[in-house]
Tab-separated table of C-alpha atoms in Angstrom:
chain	number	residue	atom	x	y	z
A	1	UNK	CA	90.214	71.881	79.240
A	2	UNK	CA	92.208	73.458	76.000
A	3	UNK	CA	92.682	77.109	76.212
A	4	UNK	CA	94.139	78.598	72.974
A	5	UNK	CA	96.272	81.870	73.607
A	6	UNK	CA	95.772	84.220	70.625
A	7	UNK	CA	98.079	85.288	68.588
A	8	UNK	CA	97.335	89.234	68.529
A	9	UNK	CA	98.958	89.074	72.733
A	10	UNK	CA	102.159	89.038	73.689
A	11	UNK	CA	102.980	85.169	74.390
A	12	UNK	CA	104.964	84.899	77.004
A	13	UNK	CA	102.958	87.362	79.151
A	14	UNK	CA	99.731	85.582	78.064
A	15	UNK	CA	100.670	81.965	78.895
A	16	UNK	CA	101.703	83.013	81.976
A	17	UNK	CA	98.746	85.273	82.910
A	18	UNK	CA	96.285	82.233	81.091
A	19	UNK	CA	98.259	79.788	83.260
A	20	UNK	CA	97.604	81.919	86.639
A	21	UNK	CA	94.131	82.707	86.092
A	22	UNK	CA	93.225	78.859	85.822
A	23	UNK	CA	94.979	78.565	89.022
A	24	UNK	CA	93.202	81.278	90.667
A	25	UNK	CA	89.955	79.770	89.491
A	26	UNK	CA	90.860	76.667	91.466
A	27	UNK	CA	90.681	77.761	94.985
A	28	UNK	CA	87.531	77.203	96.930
A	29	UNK	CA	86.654	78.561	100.427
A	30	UNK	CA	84.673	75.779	101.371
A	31	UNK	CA	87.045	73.693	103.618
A	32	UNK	CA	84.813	73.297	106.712
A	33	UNK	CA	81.406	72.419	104.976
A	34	UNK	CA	80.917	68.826	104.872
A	35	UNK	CA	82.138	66.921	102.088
A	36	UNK	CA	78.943	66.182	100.138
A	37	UNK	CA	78.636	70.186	100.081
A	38	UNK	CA	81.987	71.433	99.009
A	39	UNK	CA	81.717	72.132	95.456
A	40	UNK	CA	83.521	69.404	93.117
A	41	UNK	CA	86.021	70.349	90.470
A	42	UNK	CA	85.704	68.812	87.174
A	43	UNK	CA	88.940	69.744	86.132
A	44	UNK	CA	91.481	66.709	85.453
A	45	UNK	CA	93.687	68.010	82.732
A	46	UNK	CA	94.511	71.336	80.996
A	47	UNK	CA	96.296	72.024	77.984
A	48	UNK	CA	97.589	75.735	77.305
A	49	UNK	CA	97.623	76.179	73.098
A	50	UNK	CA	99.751	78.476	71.185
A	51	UNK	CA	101.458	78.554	68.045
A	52	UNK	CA	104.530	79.984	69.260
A	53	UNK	CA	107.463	77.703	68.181
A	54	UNK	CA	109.600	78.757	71.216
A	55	UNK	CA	107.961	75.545	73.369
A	56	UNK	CA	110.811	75.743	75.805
A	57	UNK	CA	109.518	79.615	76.326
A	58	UNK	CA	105.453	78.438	76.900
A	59	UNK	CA	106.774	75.394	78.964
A	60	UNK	CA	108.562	78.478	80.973
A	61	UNK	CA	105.719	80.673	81.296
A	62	UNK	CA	102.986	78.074	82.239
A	63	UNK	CA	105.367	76.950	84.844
A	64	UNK	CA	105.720	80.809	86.357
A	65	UNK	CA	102.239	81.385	86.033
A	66	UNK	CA	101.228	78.176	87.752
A	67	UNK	CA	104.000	79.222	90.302
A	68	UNK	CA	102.056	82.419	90.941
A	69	UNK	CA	98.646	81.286	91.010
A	70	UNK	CA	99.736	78.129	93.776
A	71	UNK	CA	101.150	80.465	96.253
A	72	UNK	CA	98.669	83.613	95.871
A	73	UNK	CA	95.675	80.109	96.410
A	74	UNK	CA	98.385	79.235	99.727
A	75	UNK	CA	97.944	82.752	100.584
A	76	UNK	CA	93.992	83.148	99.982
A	77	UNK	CA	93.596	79.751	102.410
A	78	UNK	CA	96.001	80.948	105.010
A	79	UNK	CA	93.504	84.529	105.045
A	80	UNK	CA	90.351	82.123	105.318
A	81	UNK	CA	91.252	80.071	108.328
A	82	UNK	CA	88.960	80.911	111.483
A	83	UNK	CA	90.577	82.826	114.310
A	84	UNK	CA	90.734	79.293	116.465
A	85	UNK	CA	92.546	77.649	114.005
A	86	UNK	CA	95.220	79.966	113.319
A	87	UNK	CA	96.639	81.620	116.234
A	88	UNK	CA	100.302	83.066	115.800
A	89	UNK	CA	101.656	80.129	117.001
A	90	UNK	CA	100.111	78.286	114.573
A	91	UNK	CA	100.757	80.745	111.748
A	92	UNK	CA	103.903	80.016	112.577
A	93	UNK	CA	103.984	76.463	111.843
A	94	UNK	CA	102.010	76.709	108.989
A	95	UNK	CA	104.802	79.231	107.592
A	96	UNK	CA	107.475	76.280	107.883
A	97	UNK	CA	104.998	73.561	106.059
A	98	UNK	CA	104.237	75.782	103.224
A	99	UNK	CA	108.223	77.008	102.702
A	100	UNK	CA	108.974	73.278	103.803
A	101	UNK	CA	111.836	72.066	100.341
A	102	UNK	CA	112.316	76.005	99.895
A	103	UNK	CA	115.993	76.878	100.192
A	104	UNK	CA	115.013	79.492	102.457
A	105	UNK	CA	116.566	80.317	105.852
A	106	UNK	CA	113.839	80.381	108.447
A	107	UNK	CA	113.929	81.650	111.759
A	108	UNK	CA	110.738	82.113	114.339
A	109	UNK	CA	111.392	84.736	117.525
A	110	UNK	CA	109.423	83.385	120.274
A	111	UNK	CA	108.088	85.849	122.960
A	112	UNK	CA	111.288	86.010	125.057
A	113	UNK	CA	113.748	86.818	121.818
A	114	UNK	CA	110.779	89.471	120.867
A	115	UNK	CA	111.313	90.633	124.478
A	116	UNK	CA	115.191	90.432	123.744
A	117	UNK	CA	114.773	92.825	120.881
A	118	UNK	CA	113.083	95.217	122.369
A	119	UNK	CA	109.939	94.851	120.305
A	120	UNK	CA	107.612	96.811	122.768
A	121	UNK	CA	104.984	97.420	120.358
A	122	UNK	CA	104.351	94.273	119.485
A	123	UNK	CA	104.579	93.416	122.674
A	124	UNK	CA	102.266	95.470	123.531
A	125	UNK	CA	99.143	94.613	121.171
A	126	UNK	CA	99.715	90.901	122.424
A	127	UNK	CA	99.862	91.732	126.147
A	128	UNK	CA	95.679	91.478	125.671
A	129	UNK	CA	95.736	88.041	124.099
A	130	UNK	CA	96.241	84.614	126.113
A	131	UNK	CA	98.509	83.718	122.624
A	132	UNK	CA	101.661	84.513	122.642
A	133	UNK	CA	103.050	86.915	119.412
A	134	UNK	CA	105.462	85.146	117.047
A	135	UNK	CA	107.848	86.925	114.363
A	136	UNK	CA	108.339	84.917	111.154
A	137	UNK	CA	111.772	85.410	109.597
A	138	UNK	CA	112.584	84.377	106.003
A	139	UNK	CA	115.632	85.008	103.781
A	140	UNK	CA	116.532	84.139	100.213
A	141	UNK	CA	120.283	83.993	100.167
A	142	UNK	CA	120.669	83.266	96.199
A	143	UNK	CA	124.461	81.803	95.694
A	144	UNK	CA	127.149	83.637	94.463
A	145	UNK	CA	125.228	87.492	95.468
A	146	UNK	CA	126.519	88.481	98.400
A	147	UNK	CA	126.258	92.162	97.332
A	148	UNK	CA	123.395	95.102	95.908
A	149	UNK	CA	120.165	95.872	97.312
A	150	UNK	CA	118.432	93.743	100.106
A	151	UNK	CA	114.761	93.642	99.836
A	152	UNK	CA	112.953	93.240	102.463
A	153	UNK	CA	108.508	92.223	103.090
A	154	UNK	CA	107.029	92.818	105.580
A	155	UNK	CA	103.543	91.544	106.183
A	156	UNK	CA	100.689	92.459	109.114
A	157	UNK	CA	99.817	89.315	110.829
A	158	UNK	CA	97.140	90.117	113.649
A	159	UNK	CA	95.693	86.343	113.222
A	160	UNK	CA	91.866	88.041	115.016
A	161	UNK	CA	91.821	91.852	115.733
A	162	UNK	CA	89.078	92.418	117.885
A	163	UNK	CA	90.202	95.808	118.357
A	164	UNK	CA	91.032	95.270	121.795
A	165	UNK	CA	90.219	97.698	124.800
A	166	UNK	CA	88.466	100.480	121.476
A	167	UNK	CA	86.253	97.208	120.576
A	168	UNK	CA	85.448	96.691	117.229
A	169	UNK	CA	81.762	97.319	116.459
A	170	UNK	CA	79.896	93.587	116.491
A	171	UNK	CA	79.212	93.764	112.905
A	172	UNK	CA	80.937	92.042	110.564
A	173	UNK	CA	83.835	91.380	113.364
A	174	UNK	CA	84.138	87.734	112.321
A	175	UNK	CA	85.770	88.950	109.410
A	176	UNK	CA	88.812	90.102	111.260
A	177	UNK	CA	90.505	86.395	110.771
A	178	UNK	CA	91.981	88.143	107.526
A	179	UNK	CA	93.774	90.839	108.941
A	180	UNK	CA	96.588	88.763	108.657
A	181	UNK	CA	96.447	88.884	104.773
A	182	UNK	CA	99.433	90.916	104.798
A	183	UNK	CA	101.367	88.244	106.474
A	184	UNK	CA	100.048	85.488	104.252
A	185	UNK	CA	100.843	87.521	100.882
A	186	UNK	CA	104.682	87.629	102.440
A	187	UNK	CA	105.177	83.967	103.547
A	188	UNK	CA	103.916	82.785	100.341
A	189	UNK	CA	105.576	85.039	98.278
A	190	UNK	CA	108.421	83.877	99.513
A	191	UNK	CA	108.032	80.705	98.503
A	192	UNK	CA	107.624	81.786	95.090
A	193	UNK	CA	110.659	83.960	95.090
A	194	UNK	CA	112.845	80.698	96.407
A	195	UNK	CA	111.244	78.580	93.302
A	196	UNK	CA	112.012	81.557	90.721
A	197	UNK	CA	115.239	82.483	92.413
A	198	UNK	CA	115.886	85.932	91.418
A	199	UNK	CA	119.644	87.009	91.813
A	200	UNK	CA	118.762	89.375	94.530
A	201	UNK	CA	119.029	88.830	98.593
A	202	UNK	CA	115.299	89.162	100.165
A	203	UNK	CA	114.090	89.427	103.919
A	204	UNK	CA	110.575	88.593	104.417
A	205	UNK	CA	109.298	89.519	108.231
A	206	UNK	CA	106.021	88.644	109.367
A	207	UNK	CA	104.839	89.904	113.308
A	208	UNK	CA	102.007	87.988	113.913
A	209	UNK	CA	99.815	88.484	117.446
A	210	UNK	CA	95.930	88.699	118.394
A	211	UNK	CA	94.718	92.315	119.435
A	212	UNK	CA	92.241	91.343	122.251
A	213	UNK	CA	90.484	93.298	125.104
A	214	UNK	CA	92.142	91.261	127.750
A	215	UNK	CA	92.820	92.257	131.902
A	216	UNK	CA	96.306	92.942	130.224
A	217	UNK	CA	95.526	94.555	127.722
A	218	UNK	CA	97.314	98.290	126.207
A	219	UNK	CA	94.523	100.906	127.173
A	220	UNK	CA	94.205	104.075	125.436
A	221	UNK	CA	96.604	106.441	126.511
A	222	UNK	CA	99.253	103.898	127.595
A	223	UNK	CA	102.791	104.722	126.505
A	224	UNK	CA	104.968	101.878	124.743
A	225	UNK	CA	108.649	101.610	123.513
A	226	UNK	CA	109.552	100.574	120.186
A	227	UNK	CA	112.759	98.440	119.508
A	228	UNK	CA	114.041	101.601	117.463
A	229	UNK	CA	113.854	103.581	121.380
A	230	UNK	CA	110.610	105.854	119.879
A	231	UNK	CA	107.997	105.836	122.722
A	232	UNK	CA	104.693	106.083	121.274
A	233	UNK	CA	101.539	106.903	123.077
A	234	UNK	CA	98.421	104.608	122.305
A	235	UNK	CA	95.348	106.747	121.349
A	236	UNK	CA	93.271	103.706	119.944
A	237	UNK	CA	93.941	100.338	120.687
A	238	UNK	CA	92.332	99.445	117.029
A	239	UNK	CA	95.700	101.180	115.172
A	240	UNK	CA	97.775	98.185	116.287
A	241	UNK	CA	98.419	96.791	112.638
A	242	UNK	CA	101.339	99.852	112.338
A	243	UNK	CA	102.443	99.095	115.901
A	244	UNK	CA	103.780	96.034	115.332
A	245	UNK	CA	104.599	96.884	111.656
A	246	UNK	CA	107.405	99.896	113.552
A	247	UNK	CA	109.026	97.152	115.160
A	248	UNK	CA	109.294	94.692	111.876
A	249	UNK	CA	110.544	97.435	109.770
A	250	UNK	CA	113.366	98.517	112.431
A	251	UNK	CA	114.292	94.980	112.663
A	252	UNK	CA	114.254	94.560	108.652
A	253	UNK	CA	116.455	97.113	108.623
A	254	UNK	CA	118.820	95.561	111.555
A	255	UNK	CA	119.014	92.743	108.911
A	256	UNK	CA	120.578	94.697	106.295
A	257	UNK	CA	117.670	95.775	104.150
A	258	UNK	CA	118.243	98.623	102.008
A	259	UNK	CA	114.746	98.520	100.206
A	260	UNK	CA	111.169	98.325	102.395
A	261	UNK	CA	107.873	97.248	101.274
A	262	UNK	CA	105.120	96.747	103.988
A	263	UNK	CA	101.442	94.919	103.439
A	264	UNK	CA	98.819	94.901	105.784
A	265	UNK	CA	95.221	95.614	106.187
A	266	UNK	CA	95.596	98.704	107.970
A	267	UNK	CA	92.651	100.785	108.007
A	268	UNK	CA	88.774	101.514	106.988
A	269	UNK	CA	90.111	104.940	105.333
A	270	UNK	CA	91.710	103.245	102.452
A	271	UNK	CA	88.570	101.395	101.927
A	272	UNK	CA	86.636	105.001	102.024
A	273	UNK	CA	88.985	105.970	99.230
A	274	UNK	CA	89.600	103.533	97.195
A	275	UNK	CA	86.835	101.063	97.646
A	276	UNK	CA	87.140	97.220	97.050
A	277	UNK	CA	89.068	97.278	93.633
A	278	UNK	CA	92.287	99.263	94.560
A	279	UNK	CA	94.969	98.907	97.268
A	280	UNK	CA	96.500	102.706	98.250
A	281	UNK	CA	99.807	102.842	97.734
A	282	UNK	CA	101.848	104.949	99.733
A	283	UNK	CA	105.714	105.792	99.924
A	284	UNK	CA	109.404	107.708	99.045
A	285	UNK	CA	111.341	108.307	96.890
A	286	UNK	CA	108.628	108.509	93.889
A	287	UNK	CA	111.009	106.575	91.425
A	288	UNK	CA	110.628	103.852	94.106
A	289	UNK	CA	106.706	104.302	94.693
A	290	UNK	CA	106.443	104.690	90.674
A	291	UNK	CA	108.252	101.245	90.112
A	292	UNK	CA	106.147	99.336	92.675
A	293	UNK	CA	103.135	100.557	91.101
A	294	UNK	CA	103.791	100.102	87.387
A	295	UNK	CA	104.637	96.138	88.640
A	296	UNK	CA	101.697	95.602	90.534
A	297	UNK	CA	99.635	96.736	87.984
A	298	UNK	CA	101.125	94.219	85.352
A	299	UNK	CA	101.148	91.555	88.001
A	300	UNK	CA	97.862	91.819	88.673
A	301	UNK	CA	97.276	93.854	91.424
A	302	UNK	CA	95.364	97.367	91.347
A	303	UNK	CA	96.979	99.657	93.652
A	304	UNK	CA	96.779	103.905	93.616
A	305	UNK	CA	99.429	106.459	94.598
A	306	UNK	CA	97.949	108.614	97.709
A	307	UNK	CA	100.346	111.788	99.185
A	308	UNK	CA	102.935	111.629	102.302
A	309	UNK	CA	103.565	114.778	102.563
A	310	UNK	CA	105.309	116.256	105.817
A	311	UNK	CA	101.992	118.134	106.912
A	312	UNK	CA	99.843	114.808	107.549
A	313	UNK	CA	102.700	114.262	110.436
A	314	UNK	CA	101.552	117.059	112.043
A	315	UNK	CA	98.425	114.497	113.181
A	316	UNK	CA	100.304	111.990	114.833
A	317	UNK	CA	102.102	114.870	117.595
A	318	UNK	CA	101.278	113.623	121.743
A	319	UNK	CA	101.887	115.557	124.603
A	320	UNK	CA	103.751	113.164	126.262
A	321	UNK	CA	105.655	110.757	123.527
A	322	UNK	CA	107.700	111.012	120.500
A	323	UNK	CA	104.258	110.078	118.561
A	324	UNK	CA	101.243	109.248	118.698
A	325	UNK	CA	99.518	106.004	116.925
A	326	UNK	CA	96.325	108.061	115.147
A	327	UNK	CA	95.774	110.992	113.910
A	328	UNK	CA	91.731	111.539	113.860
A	329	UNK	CA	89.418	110.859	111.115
A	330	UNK	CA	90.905	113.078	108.218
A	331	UNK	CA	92.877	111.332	106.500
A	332	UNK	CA	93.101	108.460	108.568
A	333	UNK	CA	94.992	106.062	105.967
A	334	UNK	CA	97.478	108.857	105.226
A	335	UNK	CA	98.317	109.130	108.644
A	336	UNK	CA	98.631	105.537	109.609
A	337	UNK	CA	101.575	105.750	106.257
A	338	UNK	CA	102.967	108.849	108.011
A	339	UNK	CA	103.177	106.842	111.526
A	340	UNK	CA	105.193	103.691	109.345
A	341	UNK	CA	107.125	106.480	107.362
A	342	UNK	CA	108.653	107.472	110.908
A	343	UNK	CA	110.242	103.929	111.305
A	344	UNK	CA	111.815	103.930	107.792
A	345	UNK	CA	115.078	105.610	108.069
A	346	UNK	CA	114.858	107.148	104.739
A	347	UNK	CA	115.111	104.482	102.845
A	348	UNK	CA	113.330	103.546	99.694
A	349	UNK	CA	109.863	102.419	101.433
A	350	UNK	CA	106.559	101.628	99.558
A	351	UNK	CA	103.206	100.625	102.290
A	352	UNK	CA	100.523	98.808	100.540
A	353	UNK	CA	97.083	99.536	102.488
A	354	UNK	CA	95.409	96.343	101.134
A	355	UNK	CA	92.142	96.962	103.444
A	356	UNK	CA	89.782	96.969	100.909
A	357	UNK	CA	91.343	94.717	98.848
A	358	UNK	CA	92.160	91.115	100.266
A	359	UNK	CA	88.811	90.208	100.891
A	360	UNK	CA	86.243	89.960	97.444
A	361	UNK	CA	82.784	90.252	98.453
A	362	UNK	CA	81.532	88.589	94.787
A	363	UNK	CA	82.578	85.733	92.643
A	364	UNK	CA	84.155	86.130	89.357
A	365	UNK	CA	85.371	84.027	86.857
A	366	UNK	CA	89.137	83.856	88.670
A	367	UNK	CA	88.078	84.500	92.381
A	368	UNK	CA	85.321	83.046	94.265
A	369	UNK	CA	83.831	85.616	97.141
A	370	UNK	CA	86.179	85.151	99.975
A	371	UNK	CA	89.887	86.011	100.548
A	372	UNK	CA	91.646	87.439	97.483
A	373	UNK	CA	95.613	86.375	98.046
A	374	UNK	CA	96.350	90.358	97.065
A	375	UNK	CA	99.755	91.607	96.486
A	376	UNK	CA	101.425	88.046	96.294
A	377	UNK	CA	102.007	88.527	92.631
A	378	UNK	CA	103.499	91.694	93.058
A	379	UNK	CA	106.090	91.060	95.738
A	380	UNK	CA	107.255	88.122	93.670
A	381	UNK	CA	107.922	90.399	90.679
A	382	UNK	CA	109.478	93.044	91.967
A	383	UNK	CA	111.976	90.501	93.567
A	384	UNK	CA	112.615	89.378	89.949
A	385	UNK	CA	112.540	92.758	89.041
A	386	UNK	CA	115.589	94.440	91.056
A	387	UNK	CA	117.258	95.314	87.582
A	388	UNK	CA	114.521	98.321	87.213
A	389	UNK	CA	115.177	99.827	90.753
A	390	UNK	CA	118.507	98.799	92.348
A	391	UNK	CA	119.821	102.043	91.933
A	392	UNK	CA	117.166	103.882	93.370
A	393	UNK	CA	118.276	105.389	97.131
């Protein structure tokens, strides 16, 4: 395959974007059919045209786009995987093949350094599950920076949410093997940031646990402790995506990270809003929300401002505990924000609801029906963006 870029685009930015779309087209869900029913590929070779005299500058771009493309396919494949083939555990070890040659420092908290911690919400979604939870630490440590902002991802990885003890309906429910796409989009952007190397010092924190409706399970109105000493009472067992999230972002923040951006699948309201095409965006200051969203929209990745104002908190108050983990049906995505808001500190902090986004439901010319590999792309450019917000506080 030839594919000419035209002259009338910017170059650089089309290579790169003609370089990623090719690489998005590649993926295919098919892994488990048998091999005389997977779909072939009749792709061998591809040459990207252009009559830009700057080769070193294509060569550049085709290489960043093919970058790009790889690890948002790594993170699409990671979000397919059935429930019994991906537990945290083996998340876990998956994480360390796929940033296996990375310069990255990786570090993986078993149960009893979770327990260490203090990481009672997590702890508490996996009490249900017979697997034991796993937190997936990653930092780039580029040479010679030892100073500026720290960045730090934080992806949702409930590997099956069930829903636990409030049991998701039966429909559809098999689908809940990608609610760790927020997980996947961080370990694999990672990988991309350690092949680019921006000159910036990123944390990349994945919790990953099942939510199941075990004899051990949290029940509805149980009471937990999070590592940052807020006790929050459980209304639904189903909000456990910004349980665990509380505890990543406190312990992103124990790391030194003066910049937060969380992705997960976190609830059916965002879909309600924003349907299958847009991920709600959510955060403070605005500079920092406004920067996150002009990137992901040139990376790629559709995403909408929604409000946080101080009202919606007035949802989450309990009777009994600092706060609680829902706050009813109006509003419902605003509120789970407001809930994550609580464990930022006040520091620049952007949450990507990606709920209706990481899972396409039609084929297209650059994505087959199946898992999407959202907001890769975006956490890889704002790393090797940090010259357009590292003064924002």
């Amino acid at each position: 395959m030839a594919f000419a870029v035209p002259d009338s685009i910017n170059t650089e930015i089309g290579v790169q974007a003609v370089a990623e779309g090719l690489t998005l087209g590649e993926f295919s869900p098919d892994l488990y059919k048998a091999e005389s029913d997977q779909e072939p590929s009749s792709l061998r070779s591809l040459q990207v045209v252009s009559t830009h005299d700057d080769l070193e500058l294509i060569k550049n771009a085709v290489a960043r786009g093919r970058i790009l493309g790889e690890c948002s396919n790594l993170a699409k494949r990671l979000a397919n995987e059935p429930g019994n083939q991906l537990s945290p555990s083996i998340l876990a070890e998956q994480a360390l093949e796929i940033l296996k040659g990375t310069s990255l420092e990786i570090d993986v908290l078993d149960e009893d350094s979770i327990r260490e911690l203090g990481m009672g919400l997590l702890l508490g979604v996996a009490q249900g599950s017979v697997e034991p939870p796993r937190v997936i630490v990653m930092r780039h440590e580029p040479a010679g920076v030892t100073d500026g902002p720290v960045l730090a991802l934080i992806g949702k990885g409930v590997t099956f949410d069930s829903g636990g003890i409030s049991l998701k309906p039966a429909e559809s429910m098999e689908r809940m093997k990608e609610d760790m796409s927020g997980g996947a989009a961080v370990i694999c952007a990672m990988r991309a940031i350690s092949q680019l190397n921006p000159s910036i010092r990123v944390i990349g924190i994945v919790p990953t646990t099942e939510n199941m409706p075990g004899g051990r399970a949290v029940k509805p109105g149980d009471v937990l402790y999070g590592a940052s000493g807020t006790t929050v009472e459980v209304i639904n067992t189903d909000a456990e995506g910004r349980l665990i999230l509380a505890d990543a972002l406190w312990y992103a923040m124990e790391l030194g990270a003066t910049h937060l951006v969380d992705v997960a699948t976190l609830t059916g309201g965002c879909i309600v809003a924003l349907g299958n095409t847009t991920s709600g965006l959510f955060g403070a200051p605005d500079s920092w929300v406004n920067t996150v969203r002009d990137i992901a929209n040139q990376a790629g990745d559709r995403v909408w401002p929604m409000p946080v104002f101080d009202d919606y908190s007035e949802q989450l108050r309990s009777d009994i505990a600092d706060v609680a983990n829902v706050g009813g049906r109006p509003a419902s995505a605003i509120t789970a924000a407001m809930f994550l808001k609580r464990f930022t500190d006040g520091r620049p902090w952007v949450h990507l609801d990606i709920a209706g986004t990481a899972w396409s439901e039609q084929n297209s010319a650059h994505q087959k029906k199946g898992p999407t590999g959202v907001a890769v792309r975006t956490l890889v450019e704002l790393a090797c963006a940090s010259d357009r917000w590292n003064k924002i506080k």
